[in-house]
Coordinates of C-alpha atoms in Angstrom, one line a residue:
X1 CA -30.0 52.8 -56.7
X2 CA -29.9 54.3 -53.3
X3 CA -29.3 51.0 -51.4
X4 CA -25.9 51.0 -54.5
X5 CA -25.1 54.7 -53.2
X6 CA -25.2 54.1 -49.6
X7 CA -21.9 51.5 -50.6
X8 CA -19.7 54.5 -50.6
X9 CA -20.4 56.2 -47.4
X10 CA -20.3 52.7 -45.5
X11 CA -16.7 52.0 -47.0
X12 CA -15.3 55.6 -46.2
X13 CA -16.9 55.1 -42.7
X14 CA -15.6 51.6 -42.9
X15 CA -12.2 53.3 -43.7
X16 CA -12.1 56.3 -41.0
X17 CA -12.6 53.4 -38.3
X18 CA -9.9 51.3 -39.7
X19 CA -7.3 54.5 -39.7
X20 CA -8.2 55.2 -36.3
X21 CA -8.1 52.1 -34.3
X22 CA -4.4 52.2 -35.4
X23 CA -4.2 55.6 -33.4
X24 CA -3.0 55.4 -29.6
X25 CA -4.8 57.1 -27.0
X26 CA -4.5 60.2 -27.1
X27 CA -5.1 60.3 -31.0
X28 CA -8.5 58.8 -30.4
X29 CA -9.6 61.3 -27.9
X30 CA -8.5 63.8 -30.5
X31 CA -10.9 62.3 -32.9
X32 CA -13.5 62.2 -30.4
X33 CA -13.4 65.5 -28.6
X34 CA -13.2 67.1 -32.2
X35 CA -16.4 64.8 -33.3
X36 CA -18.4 66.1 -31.2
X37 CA -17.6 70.1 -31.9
X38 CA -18.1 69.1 -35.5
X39 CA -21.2 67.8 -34.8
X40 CA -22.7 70.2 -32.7
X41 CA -21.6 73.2 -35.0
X42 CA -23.3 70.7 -38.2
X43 CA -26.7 70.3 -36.0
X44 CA -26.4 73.8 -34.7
X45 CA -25.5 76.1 -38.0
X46 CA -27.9 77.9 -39.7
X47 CA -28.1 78.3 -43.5
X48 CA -26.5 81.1 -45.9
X49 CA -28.1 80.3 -49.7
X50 CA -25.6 81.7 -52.0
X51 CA -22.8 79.7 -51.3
X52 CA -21.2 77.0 -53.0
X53 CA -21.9 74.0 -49.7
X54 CA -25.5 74.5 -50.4
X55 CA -25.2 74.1 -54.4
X56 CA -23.8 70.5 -53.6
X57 CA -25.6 69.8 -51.2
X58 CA -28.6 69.9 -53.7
X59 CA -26.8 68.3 -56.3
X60 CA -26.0 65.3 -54.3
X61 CA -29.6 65.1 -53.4
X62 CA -31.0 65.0 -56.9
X63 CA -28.4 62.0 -58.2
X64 CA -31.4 60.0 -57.7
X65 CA -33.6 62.2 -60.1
X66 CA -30.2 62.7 -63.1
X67 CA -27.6 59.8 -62.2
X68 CA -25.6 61.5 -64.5
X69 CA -25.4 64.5 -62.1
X70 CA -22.5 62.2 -60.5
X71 CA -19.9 63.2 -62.9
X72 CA -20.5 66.8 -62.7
X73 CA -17.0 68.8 -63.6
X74 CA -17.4 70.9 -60.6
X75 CA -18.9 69.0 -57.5
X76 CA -16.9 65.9 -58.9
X77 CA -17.6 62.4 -58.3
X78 CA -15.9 61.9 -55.1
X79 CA -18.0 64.3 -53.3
X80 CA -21.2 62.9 -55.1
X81 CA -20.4 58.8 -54.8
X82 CA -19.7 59.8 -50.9
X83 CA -22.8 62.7 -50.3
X84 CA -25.5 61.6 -52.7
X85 CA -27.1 58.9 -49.8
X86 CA -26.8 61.1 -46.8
X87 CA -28.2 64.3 -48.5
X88 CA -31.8 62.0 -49.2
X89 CA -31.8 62.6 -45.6
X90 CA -31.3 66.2 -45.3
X91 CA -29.1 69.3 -44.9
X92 CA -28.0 67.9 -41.6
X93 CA -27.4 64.8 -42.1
X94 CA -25.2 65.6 -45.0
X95 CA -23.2 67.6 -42.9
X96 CA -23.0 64.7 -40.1
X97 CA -21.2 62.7 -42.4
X98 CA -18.4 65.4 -42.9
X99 CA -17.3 64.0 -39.7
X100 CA -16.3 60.3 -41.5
X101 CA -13.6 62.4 -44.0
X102 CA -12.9 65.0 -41.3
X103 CA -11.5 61.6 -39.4
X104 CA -10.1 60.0 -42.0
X105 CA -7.9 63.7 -42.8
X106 CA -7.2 63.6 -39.1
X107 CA -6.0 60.5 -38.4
X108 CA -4.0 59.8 -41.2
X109 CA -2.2 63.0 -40.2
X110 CA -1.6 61.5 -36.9
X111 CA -0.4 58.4 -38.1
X112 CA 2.2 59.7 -40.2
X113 CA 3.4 62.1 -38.1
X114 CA 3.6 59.2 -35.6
X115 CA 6.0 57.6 -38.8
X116 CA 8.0 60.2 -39.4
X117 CA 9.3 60.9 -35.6
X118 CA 7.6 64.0 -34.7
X119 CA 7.0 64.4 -31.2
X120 CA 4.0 64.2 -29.8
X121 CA 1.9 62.9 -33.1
X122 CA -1.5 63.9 -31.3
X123 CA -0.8 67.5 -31.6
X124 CA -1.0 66.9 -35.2
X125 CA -4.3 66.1 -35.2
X126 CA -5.1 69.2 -32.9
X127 CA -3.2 71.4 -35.4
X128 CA -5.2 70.5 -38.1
X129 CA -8.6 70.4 -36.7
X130 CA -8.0 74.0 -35.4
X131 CA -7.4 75.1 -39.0
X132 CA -10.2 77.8 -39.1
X133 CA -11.9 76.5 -42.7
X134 CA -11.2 73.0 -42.3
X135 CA -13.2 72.7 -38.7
X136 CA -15.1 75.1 -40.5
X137 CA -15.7 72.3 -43.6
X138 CA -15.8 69.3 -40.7
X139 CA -19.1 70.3 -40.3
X140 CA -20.4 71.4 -44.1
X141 CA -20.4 70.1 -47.5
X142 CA -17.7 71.0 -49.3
X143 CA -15.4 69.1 -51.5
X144 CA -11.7 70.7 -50.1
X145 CA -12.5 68.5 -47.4
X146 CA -12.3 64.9 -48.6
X147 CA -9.1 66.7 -51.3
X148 CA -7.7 67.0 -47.3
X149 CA -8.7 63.1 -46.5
X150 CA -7.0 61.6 -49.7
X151 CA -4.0 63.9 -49.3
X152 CA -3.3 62.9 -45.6
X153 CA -3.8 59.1 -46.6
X154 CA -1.2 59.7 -49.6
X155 CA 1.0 60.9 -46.8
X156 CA 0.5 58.3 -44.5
X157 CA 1.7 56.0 -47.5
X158 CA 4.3 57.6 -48.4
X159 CA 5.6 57.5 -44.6
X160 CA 5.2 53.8 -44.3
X161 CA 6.4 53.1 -47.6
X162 CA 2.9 51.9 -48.8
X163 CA 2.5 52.5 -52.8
X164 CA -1.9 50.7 -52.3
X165 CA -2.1 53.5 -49.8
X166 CA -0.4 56.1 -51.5
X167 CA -2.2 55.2 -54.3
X168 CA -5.3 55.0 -53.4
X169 CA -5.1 58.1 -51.2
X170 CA -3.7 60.1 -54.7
X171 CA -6.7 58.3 -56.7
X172 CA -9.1 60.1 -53.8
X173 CA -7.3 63.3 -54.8
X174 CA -7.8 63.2 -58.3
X175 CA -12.0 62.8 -58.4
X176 CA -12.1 64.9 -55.6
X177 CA -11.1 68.6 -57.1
X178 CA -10.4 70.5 -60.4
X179 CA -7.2 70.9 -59.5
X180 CA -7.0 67.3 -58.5
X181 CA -5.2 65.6 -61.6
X182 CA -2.0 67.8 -61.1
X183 CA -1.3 67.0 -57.5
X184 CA -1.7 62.8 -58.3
X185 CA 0.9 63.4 -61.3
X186 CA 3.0 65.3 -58.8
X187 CA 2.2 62.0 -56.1
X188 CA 3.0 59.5 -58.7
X189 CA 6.4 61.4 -59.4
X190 CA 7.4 60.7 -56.2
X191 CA 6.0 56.7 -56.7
X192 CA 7.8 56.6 -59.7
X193 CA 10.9 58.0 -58.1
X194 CA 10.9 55.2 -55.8
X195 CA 10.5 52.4 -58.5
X196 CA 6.7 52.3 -57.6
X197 CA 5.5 52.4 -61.4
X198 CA 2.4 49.8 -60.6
X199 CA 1.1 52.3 -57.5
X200 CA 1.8 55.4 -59.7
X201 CA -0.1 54.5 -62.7
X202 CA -3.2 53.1 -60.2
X203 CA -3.1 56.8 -58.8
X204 CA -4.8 57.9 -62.1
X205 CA -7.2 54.7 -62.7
X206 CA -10.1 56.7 -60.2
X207 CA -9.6 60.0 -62.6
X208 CA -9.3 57.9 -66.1
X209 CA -12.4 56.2 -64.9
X210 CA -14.4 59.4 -64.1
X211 CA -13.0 60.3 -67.8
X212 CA -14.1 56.9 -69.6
X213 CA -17.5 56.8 -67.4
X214 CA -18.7 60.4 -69.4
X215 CA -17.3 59.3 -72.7
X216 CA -20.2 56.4 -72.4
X217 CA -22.6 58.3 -71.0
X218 CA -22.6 61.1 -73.0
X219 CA -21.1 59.7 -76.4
X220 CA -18.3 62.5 -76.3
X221 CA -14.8 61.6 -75.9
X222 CA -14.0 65.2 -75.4
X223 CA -16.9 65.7 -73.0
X224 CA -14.9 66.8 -70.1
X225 CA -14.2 69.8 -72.1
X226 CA -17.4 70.6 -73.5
X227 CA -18.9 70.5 -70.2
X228 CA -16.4 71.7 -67.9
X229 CA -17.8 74.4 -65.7
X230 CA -14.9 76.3 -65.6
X231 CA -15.1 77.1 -69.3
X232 CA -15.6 80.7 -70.4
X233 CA -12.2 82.6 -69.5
X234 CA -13.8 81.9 -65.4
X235 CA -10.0 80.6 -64.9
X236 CA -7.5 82.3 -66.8
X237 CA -3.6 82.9 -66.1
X238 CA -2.7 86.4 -64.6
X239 CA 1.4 86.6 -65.1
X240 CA 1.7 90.2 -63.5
X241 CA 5.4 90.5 -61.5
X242 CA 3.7 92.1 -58.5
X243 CA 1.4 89.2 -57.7
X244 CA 5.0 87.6 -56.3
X245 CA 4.4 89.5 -53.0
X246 CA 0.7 90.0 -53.1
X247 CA -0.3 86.4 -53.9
X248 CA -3.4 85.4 -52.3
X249 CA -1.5 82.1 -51.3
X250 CA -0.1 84.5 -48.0
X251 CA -3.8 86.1 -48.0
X252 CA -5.2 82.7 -47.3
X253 CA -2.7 81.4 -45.1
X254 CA -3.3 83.6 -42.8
X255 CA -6.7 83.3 -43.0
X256 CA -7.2 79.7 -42.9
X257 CA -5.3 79.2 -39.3
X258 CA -4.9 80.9 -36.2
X259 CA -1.7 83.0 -35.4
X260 CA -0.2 81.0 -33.8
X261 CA -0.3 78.1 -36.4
X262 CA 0.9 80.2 -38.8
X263 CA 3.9 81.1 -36.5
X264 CA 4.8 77.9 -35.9
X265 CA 4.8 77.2 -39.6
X266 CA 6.9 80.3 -40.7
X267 CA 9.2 79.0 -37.9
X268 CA 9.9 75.2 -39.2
X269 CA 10.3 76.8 -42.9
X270 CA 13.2 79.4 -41.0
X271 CA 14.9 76.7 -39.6
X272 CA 14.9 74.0 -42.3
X273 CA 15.8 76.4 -44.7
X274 CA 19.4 77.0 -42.8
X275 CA 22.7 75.7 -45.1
X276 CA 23.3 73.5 -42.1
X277 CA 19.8 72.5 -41.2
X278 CA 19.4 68.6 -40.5
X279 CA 16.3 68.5 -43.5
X280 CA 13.4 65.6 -42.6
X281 CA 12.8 63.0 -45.7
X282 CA 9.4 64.3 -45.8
X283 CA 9.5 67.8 -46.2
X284 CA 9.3 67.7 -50.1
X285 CA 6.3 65.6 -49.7
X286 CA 4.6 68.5 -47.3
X287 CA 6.1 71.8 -49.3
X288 CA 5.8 70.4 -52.8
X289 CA 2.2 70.3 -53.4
X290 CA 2.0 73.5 -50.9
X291 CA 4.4 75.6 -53.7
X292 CA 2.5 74.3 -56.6
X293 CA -0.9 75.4 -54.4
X294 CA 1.4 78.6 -54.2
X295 CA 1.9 78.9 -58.1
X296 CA -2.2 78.4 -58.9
X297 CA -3.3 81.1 -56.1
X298 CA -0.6 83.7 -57.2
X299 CA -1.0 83.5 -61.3
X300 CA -4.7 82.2 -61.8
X301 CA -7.2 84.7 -62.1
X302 CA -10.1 82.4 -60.4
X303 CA -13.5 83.6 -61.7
X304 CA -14.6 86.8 -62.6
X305 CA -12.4 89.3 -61.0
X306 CA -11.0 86.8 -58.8
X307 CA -14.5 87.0 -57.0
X308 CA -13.8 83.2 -56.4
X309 CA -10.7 83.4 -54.4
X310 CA -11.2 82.0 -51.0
X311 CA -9.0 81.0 -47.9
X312 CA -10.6 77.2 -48.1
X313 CA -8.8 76.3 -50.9
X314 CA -5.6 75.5 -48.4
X315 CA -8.6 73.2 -46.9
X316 CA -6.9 70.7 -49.0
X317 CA -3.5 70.8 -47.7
X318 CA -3.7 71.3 -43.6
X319 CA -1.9 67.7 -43.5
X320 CA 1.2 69.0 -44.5
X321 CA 0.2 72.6 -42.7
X322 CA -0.4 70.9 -39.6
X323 CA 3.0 68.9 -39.8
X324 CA 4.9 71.6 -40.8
X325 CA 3.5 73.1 -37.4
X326 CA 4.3 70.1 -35.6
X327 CA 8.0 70.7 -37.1
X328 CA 8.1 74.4 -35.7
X329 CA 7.0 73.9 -32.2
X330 CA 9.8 71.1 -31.9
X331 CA 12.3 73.2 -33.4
X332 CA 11.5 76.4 -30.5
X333 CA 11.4 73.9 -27.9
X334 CA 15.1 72.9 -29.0
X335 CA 16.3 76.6 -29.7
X336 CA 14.4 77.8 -26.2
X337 CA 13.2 74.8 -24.0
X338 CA 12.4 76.1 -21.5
X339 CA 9.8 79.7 -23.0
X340 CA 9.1 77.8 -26.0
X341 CA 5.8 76.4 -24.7
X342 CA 4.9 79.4 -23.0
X343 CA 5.5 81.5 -26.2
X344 CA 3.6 79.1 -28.2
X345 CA 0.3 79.4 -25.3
X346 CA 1.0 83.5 -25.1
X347 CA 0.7 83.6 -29.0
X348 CA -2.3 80.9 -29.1
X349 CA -4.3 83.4 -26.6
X350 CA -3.8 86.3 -28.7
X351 CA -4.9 84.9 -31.9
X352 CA -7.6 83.3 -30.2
X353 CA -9.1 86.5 -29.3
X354 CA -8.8 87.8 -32.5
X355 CA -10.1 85.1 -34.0
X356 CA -13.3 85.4 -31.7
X357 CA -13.6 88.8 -32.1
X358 CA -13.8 88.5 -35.4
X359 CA -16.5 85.9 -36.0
X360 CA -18.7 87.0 -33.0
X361 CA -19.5 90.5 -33.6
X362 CA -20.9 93.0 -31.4
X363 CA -23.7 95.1 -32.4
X364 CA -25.6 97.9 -30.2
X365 CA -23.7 101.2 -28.4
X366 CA -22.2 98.7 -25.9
X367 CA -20.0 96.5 -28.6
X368 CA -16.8 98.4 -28.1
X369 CA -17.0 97.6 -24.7
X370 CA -18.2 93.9 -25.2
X371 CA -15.5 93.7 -27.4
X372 CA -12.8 95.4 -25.0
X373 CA -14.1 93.2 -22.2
X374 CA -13.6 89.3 -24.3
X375 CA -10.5 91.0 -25.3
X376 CA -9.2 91.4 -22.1
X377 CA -11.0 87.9 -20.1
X378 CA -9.3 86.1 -23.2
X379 CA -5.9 87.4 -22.3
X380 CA -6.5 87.0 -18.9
X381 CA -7.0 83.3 -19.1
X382 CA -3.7 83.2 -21.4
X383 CA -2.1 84.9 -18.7
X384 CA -3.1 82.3 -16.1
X385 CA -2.2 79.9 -18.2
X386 CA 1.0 80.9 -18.9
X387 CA 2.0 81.9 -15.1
X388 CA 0.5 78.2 -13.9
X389 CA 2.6 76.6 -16.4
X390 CA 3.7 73.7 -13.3
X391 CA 0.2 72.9 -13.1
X392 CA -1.6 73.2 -16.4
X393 CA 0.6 71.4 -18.7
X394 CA 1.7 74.2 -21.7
X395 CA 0.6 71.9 -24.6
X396 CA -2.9 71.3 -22.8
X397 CA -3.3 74.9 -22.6
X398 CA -2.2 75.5 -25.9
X399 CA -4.7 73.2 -27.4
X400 CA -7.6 74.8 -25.0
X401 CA -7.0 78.4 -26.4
X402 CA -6.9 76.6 -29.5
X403 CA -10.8 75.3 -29.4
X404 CA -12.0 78.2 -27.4
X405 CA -12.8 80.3 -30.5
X406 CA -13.8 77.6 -32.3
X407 CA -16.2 76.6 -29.3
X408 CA -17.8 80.0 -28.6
X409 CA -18.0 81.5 -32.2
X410 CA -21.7 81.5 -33.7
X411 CA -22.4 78.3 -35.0
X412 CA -21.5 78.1 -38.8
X413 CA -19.0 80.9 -38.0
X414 CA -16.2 79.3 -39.6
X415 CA -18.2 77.4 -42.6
X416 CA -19.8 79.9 -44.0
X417 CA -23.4 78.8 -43.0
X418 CA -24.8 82.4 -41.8
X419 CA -26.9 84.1 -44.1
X420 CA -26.1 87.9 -44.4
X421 CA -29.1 90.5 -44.3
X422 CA -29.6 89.7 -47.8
X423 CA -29.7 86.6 -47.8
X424 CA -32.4 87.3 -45.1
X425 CA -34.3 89.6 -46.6
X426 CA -34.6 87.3 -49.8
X427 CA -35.9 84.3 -47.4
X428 CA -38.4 86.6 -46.4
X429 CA -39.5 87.8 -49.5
X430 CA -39.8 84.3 -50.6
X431 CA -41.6 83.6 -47.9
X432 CA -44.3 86.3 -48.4
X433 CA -44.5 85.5 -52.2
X434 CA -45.5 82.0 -51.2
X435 CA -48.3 83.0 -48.9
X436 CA -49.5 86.2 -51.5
X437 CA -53.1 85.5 -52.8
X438 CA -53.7 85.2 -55.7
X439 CA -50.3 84.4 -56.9
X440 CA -48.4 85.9 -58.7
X441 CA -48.2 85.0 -63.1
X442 CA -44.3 85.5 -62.9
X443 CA -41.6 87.3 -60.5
X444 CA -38.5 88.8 -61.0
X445 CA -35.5 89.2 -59.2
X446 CA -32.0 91.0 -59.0
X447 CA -30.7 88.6 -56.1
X448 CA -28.9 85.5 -56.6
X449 CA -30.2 83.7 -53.2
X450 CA -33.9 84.4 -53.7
X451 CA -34.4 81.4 -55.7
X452 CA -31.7 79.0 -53.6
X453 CA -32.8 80.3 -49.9
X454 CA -36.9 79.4 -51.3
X455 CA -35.7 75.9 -52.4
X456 CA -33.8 75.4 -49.1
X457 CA -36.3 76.5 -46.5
X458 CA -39.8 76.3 -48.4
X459 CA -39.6 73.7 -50.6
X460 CA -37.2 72.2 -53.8
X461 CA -37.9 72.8 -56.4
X462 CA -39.2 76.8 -55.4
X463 CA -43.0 76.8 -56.4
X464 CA -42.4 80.4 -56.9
X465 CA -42.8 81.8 -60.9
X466 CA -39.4 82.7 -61.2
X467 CA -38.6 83.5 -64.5
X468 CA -37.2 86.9 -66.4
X469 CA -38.8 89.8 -66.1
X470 CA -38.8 93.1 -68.0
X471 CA -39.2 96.8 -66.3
X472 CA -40.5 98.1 -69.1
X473 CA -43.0 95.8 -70.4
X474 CA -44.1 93.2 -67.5
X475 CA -47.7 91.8 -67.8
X476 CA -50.1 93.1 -64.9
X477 CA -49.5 91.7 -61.6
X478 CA -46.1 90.9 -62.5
X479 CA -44.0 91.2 -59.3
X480 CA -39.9 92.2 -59.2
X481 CA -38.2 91.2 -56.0
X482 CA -35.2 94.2 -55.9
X483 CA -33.0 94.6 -53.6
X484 CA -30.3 97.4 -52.9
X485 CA -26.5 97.6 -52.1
X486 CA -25.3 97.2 -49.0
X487 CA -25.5 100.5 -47.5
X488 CA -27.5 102.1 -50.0
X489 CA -31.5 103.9 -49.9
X490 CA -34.0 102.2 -50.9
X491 CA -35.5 103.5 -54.8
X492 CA -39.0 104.6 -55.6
X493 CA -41.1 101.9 -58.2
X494 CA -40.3 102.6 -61.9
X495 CA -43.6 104.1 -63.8
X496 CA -46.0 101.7 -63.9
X497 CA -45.0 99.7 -60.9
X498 CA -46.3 100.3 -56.6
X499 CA -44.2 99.1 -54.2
X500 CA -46.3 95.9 -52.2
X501 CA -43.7 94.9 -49.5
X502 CA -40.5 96.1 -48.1
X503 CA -37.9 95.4 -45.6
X504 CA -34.8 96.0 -43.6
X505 CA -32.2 94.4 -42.2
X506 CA -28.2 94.6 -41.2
X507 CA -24.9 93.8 -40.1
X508 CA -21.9 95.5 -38.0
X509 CA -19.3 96.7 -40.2
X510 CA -16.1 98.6 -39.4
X511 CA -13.0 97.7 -36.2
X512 CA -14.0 96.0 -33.3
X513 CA -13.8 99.2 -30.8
X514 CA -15.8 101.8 -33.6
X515 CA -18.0 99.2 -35.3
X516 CA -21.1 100.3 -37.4
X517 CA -24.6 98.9 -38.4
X518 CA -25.1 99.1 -41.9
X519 CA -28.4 98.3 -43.9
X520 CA -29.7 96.3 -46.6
X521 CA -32.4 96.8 -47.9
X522 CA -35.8 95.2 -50.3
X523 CA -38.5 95.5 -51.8
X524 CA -41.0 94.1 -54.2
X525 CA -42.7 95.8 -57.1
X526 CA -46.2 94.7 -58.5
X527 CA -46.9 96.0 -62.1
X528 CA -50.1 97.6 -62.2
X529 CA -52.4 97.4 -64.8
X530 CA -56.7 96.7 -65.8
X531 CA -56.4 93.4 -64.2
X532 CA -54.4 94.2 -60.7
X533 CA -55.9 92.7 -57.8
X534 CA -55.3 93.7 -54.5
X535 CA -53.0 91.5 -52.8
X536 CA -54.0 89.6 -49.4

């Protein structure tokens, strides 16, 4: 069965080289130059346990063990038919191959912007590699990332009037997220519009296979909503007026992209939306999945107390982000030809040093001045830049200031991959629970990553006897691995219990120029009773 799964990584590889020998030059040194970041921050990242890249990660690794893991309602099959193969290899190498959708996403964008008469097509590339979560999913495993590669090769066909491509790129879409299904039927609108009824119905054959493939194997015809993961009121509408102007859809725009991007974009959508504004054919294609995007983020409630809301989720639309961008940047140049590419370096400088000071924090006495000084080195450089416009062509320094965060941010910075102190602190419990003689006959826990950071970095499945345990009535030598809020002292054992290990760790918290360290803090409990040992 492996030798069958490794068929789907070779043809999306196989796919990815196809889409970019069509690029010209400069597009493939795009691809290139962002390959390597990609993999260097993939090789490089460390590992947080508690986040949702490591729960597919280990679901594509134990395919093998439960085929049927591979139509999973929440990983989906795309993600599974492409990662299940390169995750028997490891963390890394699962992550490695994020490059072959990461470069499909890419130049598809490239291409089509190339169709479509935007200047300078390459930039398109640049603008959507720079996307903070999707160089950030580039190098991870996450499924936004290959909704991003089918939506850019739906693009590419709709540019070049290719229903197969458009098709196929919409089929990608629909086995790729929940949200999926709507954005092919909005896809094969379009198709249809056009008198492309054969391409518009094969959009859905990928999805109505996924549905037919669980019918058989689990004898339900209504299985996908028996065991959809997002049963259980975890998604439910939230129709409140106010949500209009506080819809997370601006919350993770802005938090997805640098400035400047953002600037750009908010500029194209100014001018195209002018009475006598000369409107490109393929704006609906870019703005209407972005306002349907805009209608889920604003009036679903998206797990409990929206505690599932995240900026990555526009992950699966930087194609049309990035032309949009493309669009604004032409659009200054004509209004201003002559300050537009300066104002577009100026304002990539400035958000590049927020965005660095953000992901690279500063601990110690000396961080507000560490911080004041890459503040002012970064704008110094955009300065330069700006002033020696003859000589450093603006776009090259526009795409520099662009990668610099990108480049010097921790490793992982922008994927999520770095544990916080409690995520820590629960490795190192598990690590000491492991090496405790004799062991222990169960052990409790109040953390969600104990469990996921002792399958990731001692051994899957956790040897450790996890299992539910009560304060108040625990056999002897039962242990309870607690662990305190952010911030908050550390509690004396209940009656009955002795505290056998504790420790400490922390993060900076607070502006840049008054930052603070803040503690977290463990501990584990043994119950004591006739038959307590001493621990070694």
């Amino acid at each position: 069965m492996l030798a069958l799964l490794w068929i789907f990584p070779a043809l999306a590889a196989a796919a990815a080289a196809a889409l970019v020998a069509r690029l010209d030059r400069a597009g493939r040194w795009v691809i290139l130059g962002f390959a390597a970041l990609f993999a260097a921050s993939a090789l490089l990242s460390p590992e947080a346990y508690v986040h949702d890249h490591l729960t597919h990660f280990r679901h594509a690794r134990a395919v093998l063990d439960d085929p049927r893991l591979l139509l999973h309602t929440w990983d989906r099959p795309a993600f599974l038919l492409l990662y299940a193969a390169p995750a028997r290899l490891g963390l890394r190498a699962a992550r490695l191959f994020s490059l072959v959708p990461a470069a499909v996403a890419m130049a598809a964008t490239m291409l089509a912007a190339r169709r479509l008469g935007l200047a300078r097509p390459w930039l398109a590339g640049v603008f959507l590699a720079t996307q903070l979560d999707f160089f950030g999913q580039a190098s991870s495993t996450m499924t936004e990332l290959l909704f991003a590669a089918g939506f850019g090769v739906a693009l590419l066909g709709l540019a070049e009037d290719a229903p197969a491509l458009a098709a196929a790129g919409l089929g990608l879409v629909g086995i790729s997220r929940p949200e999926g299904p709507l954005f092919v039927a909005l896809g094969a609108a379009l198709l249809v519009q056009r008198r492309r009824l054969a391409a518009a119905a094969g959009a859905f054959l990928p999805f109505a296979a996924y549905l037919a493939a669980g019918a058989l194997a689990y004898g339900d015809l209504l299985w996908f909503v028996h065991l959809n993961a997002y049963q259980g009121g975890n998604v439910a509408p939230r129709l409140e007026l106010r949500q209009l102007w506080r819809s997370y859809f601006y919350t993770a725009a802005a938090e997805t992209q640098p400035a400047v991007l953002l600037a750009l974009e908010l500029v194209a959508l100014a001018a195209l939306a002018r009475r006598d504004a000369a409107r490109p054919r393929w704006l609906a294609w870019a703005l209407a999945p972005l306002a349907v995007e805009w209608l889920l983020l604003t009036f679903l409630r998206i797990g409990p107390a929206d505690w599932w809301r995240q900026s990555r989720y526009l992950v699966s639309f930087g194609p049309a982000l990035a032309l949009l961008a493309c669009e604004g940047l032409a659009r200054l140049e004509r209004w201003l030809p002559a300050a537009a590419p300066r104002l577009a370096v100026a304002l990539a400088g400035a958000s590049a040093a927020a965005t660095l000071l953000d992901r690279r924090r500063l601990p110690g006495v000396h961080g507000p001045a560490l911080a004041g000084a890459v503040l002012l080195a970064v704008l110094a450089l955009t300065a330069v830049l700006v002033l020696a416009h003859r000589r450093v062509p603006p776009l090259a320094a526009l795409t520099g200031l662009l990668v610099l965060p990108l480049a010097l941010a921790p490793p992982g910075a922008f994927a999520r991959h770095r544990p916080i102190p409690g995520e820590r602190l629960d490795l190192a419990a598990a690590r000491w629970l492991v090496a405790r003689r004799p062991p222990p006959p169960v052990v409790g826990f109040d953390s969600p990553a104990l469990e996921p950071a002792c399958a990731a970095e001692l051994a899957d499945p956790c040897p450790l006897p996890l299992g539910p345990v009560r304060l108040d009535d625990a056999p002897p030598g039962a242990l309870f691995v607690k662990q305190f809020a952010e911030g908050a002292p550390a509690e004396p054992p209940p009656p009955g219990w002795r505290e056998v290990w504790t420790g400490v760790d922390g993060r900076v918290r607070g502006p840049q120029l008054s930052p603070r360290w803040v503690e977290t803090r463990a501990t584990i409990w043994e119950r004591v009773g006739p038959g307590t040992q001493a621990a070694r």
